[in-house]
């Protein structure tokens, strides 16, 4: 197979000339192709077979121990003008970045196969879908792209019709952290990634294309590419509302995306449309509609069990690629808090010894098709997407942020999004409990200057009077003894219910300087062991703490200098004034 699209065949020829592969393989995206790549990887030791009776068609990949996570310090946005990348990105001049990458890529695929992976982000043929081609020398990347995107012949045909696509060149190189860079050239719709085989660094459709490049395109084309899950919440009357929610890492995003309603919520159902990324467009009526550009999940494994996320737990019992988990005596995959089994071999393939740390890497992952999820919504494949009723921001805050509050209007909601912050957890290296600013949960993923990004968000209320309402949630508030005040997980549906009732104007609210709060009786506590006092604490606003917070937010916004939109500054001033 090859292509009739000259710019594509020329680019592949140019990449081959540079990287000197032994072979070129154009991916068709069939199940047979997937299976034969799996067989080759089993033969080469790149994949290990797991217990096929317990975990049919599940495999384990062990990555290089130095290559287990995204590398933000090696990730660059190479716009012509440094200011366009903004203080939120690492920047390198495009010419210097290209020279550096050309040196690294020179001859790097000798003796390897160069795979050409045409892929589609979003339902194939949807007006909201966008296309890309990843060139890679990693069969692990190819099989992950098969599960995570609509890849192969169908995507290629659409690319040939359109004549444009995002170019992504990737090589695992020597897997040397000293020779590793993830470069984005938003103005040229190009990505170059060298030296890592890991998830967000190497599956270029995900963070690199669907967030960094897409956020840049979205700004020029008038839409939003966001780090948000998408869910449908169906009530016993059969009405479904769609919500898009942004959370920094370690805030339970995948769990919320696959929420199972509590016992007392008979007749309620939560449908998953996406667990990580939402692309949102205004339709001709001014309704914001969302699609999930992805077709699969690349989720964190540790902590997944029947209680925390039964849907994910069931989803990953077949047709799953595990990366960096441990294995049991039965050759089953194992991870911390799985709730069953005992590890015998750790993620690096060593006999398990607690002295070496956790058995599964804390950032070990599952890759699986979204269609395997018991709560998968068929509308994830709808070309027109789903209408969004509410946008929800969240963070992990032991104090300060109430369980839920609502923005006063769109511009105030943009300020709330820009102020998102979360405490670091033990899951990442570094100090625990430090508050990090992560606007819209996009800090590592916005492909241009945050100041321009906020201006873009602010521009939407001039274009529509039917925009979603904006909310902020915090599942992690604690009492004076350090105990969580809210049980979280499935019980979070009680909060989503209030959010939906507000969107439908079915309940009133208390106005406070930071936004609208639920009245004391508005959060349903039936069958829940949360006292009225605990709920009052969960919903309380400490003015002094909020003044300190807003001062911090002000300093953070000021670090964007002149480019910061006046309107955002004015929103900030309004909240400060209300607190005074
Ligand atoms: C992810 C992330 O892997 O946000 O989804 O880091
Ligand atoms: Mn993510």
Short mmCIF file of N, CA, C and O in Angstrom, two decimals, residues 25-78:
data_model
loop_
_atom_site.label_atom_id
_atom_site.label_comp_id
_atom_site.label_asym_id
_atom_site.label_seq_id
_atom_site.Cartn_x
_atom_site.Cartn_y
_atom_site.Cartn_z
N UNK A 25 6.36 -0.02 6.28
CA UNK A 25 5.06 -0.70 6.35
C UNK A 25 3.95 0.34 6.49
O UNK A 25 3.94 1.12 7.45
N UNK A 26 3.03 0.36 5.55
CA UNK A 26 1.86 1.26 5.64
C UNK A 26 0.77 0.54 6.40
O UNK A 26 0.31 -0.53 5.97
N UNK A 27 0.33 1.09 7.51
CA UNK A 27 -0.64 0.38 8.35
C UNK A 27 -2.05 0.49 7.77
O UNK A 27 -2.50 1.58 7.40
N UNK A 28 -2.73 -0.66 7.74
CA UNK A 28 -4.09 -0.71 7.20
C UNK A 28 -5.14 -0.62 8.30
O UNK A 28 -6.30 -0.35 8.04
N UNK A 29 -4.71 -0.91 9.55
CA UNK A 29 -5.65 -0.79 10.67
C UNK A 29 -6.60 -1.97 10.82
O UNK A 29 -7.62 -1.84 11.49
N UNK A 30 -6.27 -3.12 10.23
CA UNK A 30 -7.15 -4.29 10.38
C UNK A 30 -6.77 -5.06 11.64
O UNK A 30 -5.65 -4.95 12.16
N UNK A 31 -7.73 -5.89 12.09
CA UNK A 31 -7.47 -6.75 13.25
C UNK A 31 -6.34 -7.74 12.93
O UNK A 31 -5.51 -8.04 13.78
N UNK A 32 -6.31 -8.21 11.69
CA UNK A 32 -5.24 -9.15 11.30
C UNK A 32 -3.87 -8.50 11.44
O UNK A 32 -2.92 -9.12 11.91
N UNK A 33 -3.80 -7.24 11.04
CA UNK A 33 -2.52 -6.53 11.14
C UNK A 33 -2.13 -6.39 12.62
O UNK A 33 -0.98 -6.64 13.00
N UNK A 34 -3.11 -6.02 13.45
CA UNK A 34 -2.86 -5.90 14.89
C UNK A 34 -2.33 -7.22 15.44
O UNK A 34 -1.31 -7.27 16.14
N UNK A 35 -3.03 -8.31 15.08
CA UNK A 35 -2.63 -9.62 15.62
C UNK A 35 -1.25 -10.03 15.14
O UNK A 35 -0.47 -10.60 15.90
N UNK A 36 -0.95 -9.73 13.90
CA UNK A 36 0.37 -10.17 13.44
C UNK A 36 1.48 -9.34 14.09
O UNK A 36 2.55 -9.87 14.40
N UNK A 37 1.21 -8.06 14.35
CA UNK A 37 2.21 -7.25 15.09
C UNK A 37 2.40 -7.79 16.51
O UNK A 37 3.53 -7.86 17.02
N UNK A 38 1.28 -8.18 17.14
CA UNK A 38 1.38 -8.76 18.49
C UNK A 38 2.25 -10.02 18.44
O UNK A 38 3.15 -10.19 19.28
N UNK A 39 2.04 -10.89 17.43
CA UNK A 39 2.84 -12.12 17.32
C UNK A 39 4.33 -11.79 17.16
O UNK A 39 5.17 -12.38 17.81
N UNK A 40 4.62 -10.80 16.31
CA UNK A 40 6.02 -10.40 16.12
C UNK A 40 6.63 -9.89 17.42
O UNK A 40 7.78 -10.17 17.75
N UNK A 41 5.84 -9.12 18.17
CA UNK A 41 6.35 -8.55 19.42
C UNK A 41 6.50 -9.62 20.50
O UNK A 41 7.38 -9.52 21.35
N UNK A 42 5.65 -10.65 20.46
CA UNK A 42 5.81 -11.76 21.41
C UNK A 42 7.12 -12.49 21.09
O UNK A 42 7.89 -12.84 21.98
N UNK A 43 7.37 -12.67 19.78
CA UNK A 43 8.58 -13.37 19.36
C UNK A 43 9.83 -12.58 19.74
O UNK A 43 10.84 -13.15 20.15
N UNK A 44 9.75 -11.24 19.64
CA UNK A 44 10.95 -10.43 19.92
C UNK A 44 11.11 -10.14 21.41
O UNK A 44 12.12 -9.58 21.82
N UNK A 45 10.09 -10.47 22.21
CA UNK A 45 10.16 -10.17 23.64
C UNK A 45 9.68 -8.77 24.00
O UNK A 45 9.68 -8.38 25.17
N UNK A 46 9.21 -8.01 23.00
CA UNK A 46 8.66 -6.67 23.26
C UNK A 46 7.35 -6.74 24.03
O UNK A 46 6.96 -5.80 24.72
N UNK A 47 6.64 -7.87 23.83
CA UNK A 47 5.41 -8.13 24.59
C UNK A 47 5.54 -9.47 25.27
O UNK A 47 6.21 -10.37 24.75
N UNK A 48 4.88 -9.59 26.42
CA UNK A 48 4.81 -10.87 27.12
C UNK A 48 3.35 -11.26 27.21
O UNK A 48 2.48 -10.41 27.44
N UNK A 49 3.10 -12.55 27.02
CA UNK A 49 1.71 -13.00 27.10
C UNK A 49 1.30 -13.10 28.56
O UNK A 49 2.05 -13.63 29.37
N UNK A 50 0.11 -12.61 28.89
CA UNK A 50 -0.41 -12.80 30.25
C UNK A 50 -1.29 -14.04 30.25
O UNK A 50 -1.53 -14.65 29.19
N UNK A 51 -1.80 -14.45 31.40
CA UNK A 51 -2.63 -15.65 31.52
C UNK A 51 -3.86 -15.53 30.61
O UNK A 51 -4.76 -14.73 30.87
N UNK A 52 -3.88 -16.31 29.54
CA UNK A 52 -4.93 -16.14 28.52
C UNK A 52 -6.27 -16.71 28.96
O UNK A 52 -7.30 -16.38 28.36
N UNK A 53 -6.29 -17.56 30.00
CA UNK A 53 -7.59 -18.04 30.51
C UNK A 53 -8.25 -16.95 31.34
O UNK A 53 -9.44 -16.69 31.23
N UNK A 54 -7.44 -16.28 32.17
CA UNK A 54 -7.99 -15.22 33.02
C UNK A 54 -8.10 -13.89 32.28
O UNK A 54 -8.99 -13.09 32.54
N UNK A 55 -7.13 -13.63 31.40
CA UNK A 55 -7.02 -12.33 30.71
C UNK A 55 -6.83 -12.55 29.20
O UNK A 55 -5.75 -12.33 28.67
N UNK A 56 -7.91 -12.99 28.50
CA UNK A 56 -7.75 -13.28 27.08
C UNK A 56 -7.28 -12.06 26.29
O UNK A 56 -7.76 -10.94 26.52
N UNK A 57 -6.33 -12.30 25.38
CA UNK A 57 -5.79 -11.25 24.52
C UNK A 57 -5.21 -10.06 25.30
O UNK A 57 -5.26 -8.92 24.84
N UNK A 58 -4.69 -10.36 26.48
CA UNK A 58 -3.99 -9.32 27.25
C UNK A 58 -2.49 -9.58 27.23
O UNK A 58 -2.06 -10.73 27.32
N UNK A 59 -1.72 -8.50 27.11
CA UNK A 59 -0.27 -8.60 26.98
C UNK A 59 0.38 -7.57 27.89
O UNK A 59 -0.24 -6.57 28.25
N UNK A 60 1.64 -7.85 28.20
CA UNK A 60 2.41 -6.93 29.05
C UNK A 60 3.60 -6.40 28.27
O UNK A 60 4.31 -7.17 27.62
N UNK A 61 3.78 -5.10 28.33
CA UNK A 61 4.99 -4.49 27.77
C UNK A 61 5.76 -3.87 28.93
O UNK A 61 5.18 -3.18 29.76
N UNK A 62 7.07 -4.16 28.99
CA UNK A 62 7.91 -3.49 30.00
C UNK A 62 8.72 -2.43 29.28
O UNK A 62 9.50 -2.76 28.39
N UNK A 63 8.52 -1.18 29.67
CA UNK A 63 9.29 -0.14 28.98
C UNK A 63 10.66 -0.03 29.62
O UNK A 63 10.93 -0.63 30.66
N UNK A 64 11.52 0.73 28.98
CA UNK A 64 12.82 1.00 29.58
C UNK A 64 12.57 1.68 30.93
O UNK A 64 11.75 2.60 31.02
N UNK A 65 13.25 1.24 32.01
CA UNK A 65 12.98 1.83 33.33
C UNK A 65 13.21 3.34 33.40
O UNK A 65 12.70 4.02 34.30
N UNK A 66 13.93 3.89 32.42
CA UNK A 66 14.18 5.35 32.37
C UNK A 66 13.14 6.06 31.51
O UNK A 66 13.31 7.23 31.18
N UNK A 67 12.11 5.31 31.10
CA UNK A 67 11.18 5.86 30.10
C UNK A 67 9.77 5.45 30.50
O UNK A 67 9.15 4.61 29.87
N UNK A 68 9.28 6.09 31.57
CA UNK A 68 8.03 5.62 32.19
C UNK A 68 6.97 6.71 32.32
O UNK A 68 5.94 6.48 32.94
N UNK A 69 7.21 7.89 31.77
CA UNK A 69 6.25 8.98 31.96
C UNK A 69 6.48 10.07 30.91
O UNK A 69 7.51 10.09 30.24
N UNK A 70 5.53 10.99 30.83
CA UNK A 70 5.74 12.16 29.99
C UNK A 70 6.92 12.96 30.54
O UNK A 70 7.18 12.94 31.74
N UNK A 71 7.61 13.67 29.66
CA UNK A 71 8.78 14.44 30.10
C UNK A 71 8.54 15.92 29.78
O UNK A 71 8.88 16.38 28.71
N UNK A 72 7.93 16.63 30.73
CA UNK A 72 7.55 18.01 30.44
C UNK A 72 8.76 18.90 30.18
O UNK A 72 8.70 19.80 29.35
N UNK A 73 9.88 18.62 30.89
CA UNK A 73 11.05 19.49 30.71
C UNK A 73 11.71 19.29 29.35
O UNK A 73 12.52 20.10 28.92
N UNK A 74 11.37 18.20 28.65
CA UNK A 74 11.94 17.95 27.32
C UNK A 74 10.91 18.17 26.21
O UNK A 74 11.11 17.79 25.06
N UNK A 75 9.78 18.78 26.58
CA UNK A 75 8.69 19.02 25.64
C UNK A 75 8.67 20.50 25.27
O UNK A 75 8.65 21.35 26.17
N UNK A 76 8.71 20.80 23.98
CA UNK A 76 8.86 22.19 23.51
C UNK A 76 7.75 22.58 22.54
O UNK A 76 7.27 21.75 21.78
N UNK A 77 7.38 23.86 22.61
CA UNK A 77 6.52 24.44 21.58
C UNK A 77 7.41 25.40 20.79
O UNK A 77 7.96 26.35 21.34
N UNK A 78 7.58 25.10 19.49
CA UNK A 78 8.55 25.83 18.67
C UNK A 78 7.81 26.76 17.72
O UNK A 78 7.75 26.53 16.51
#
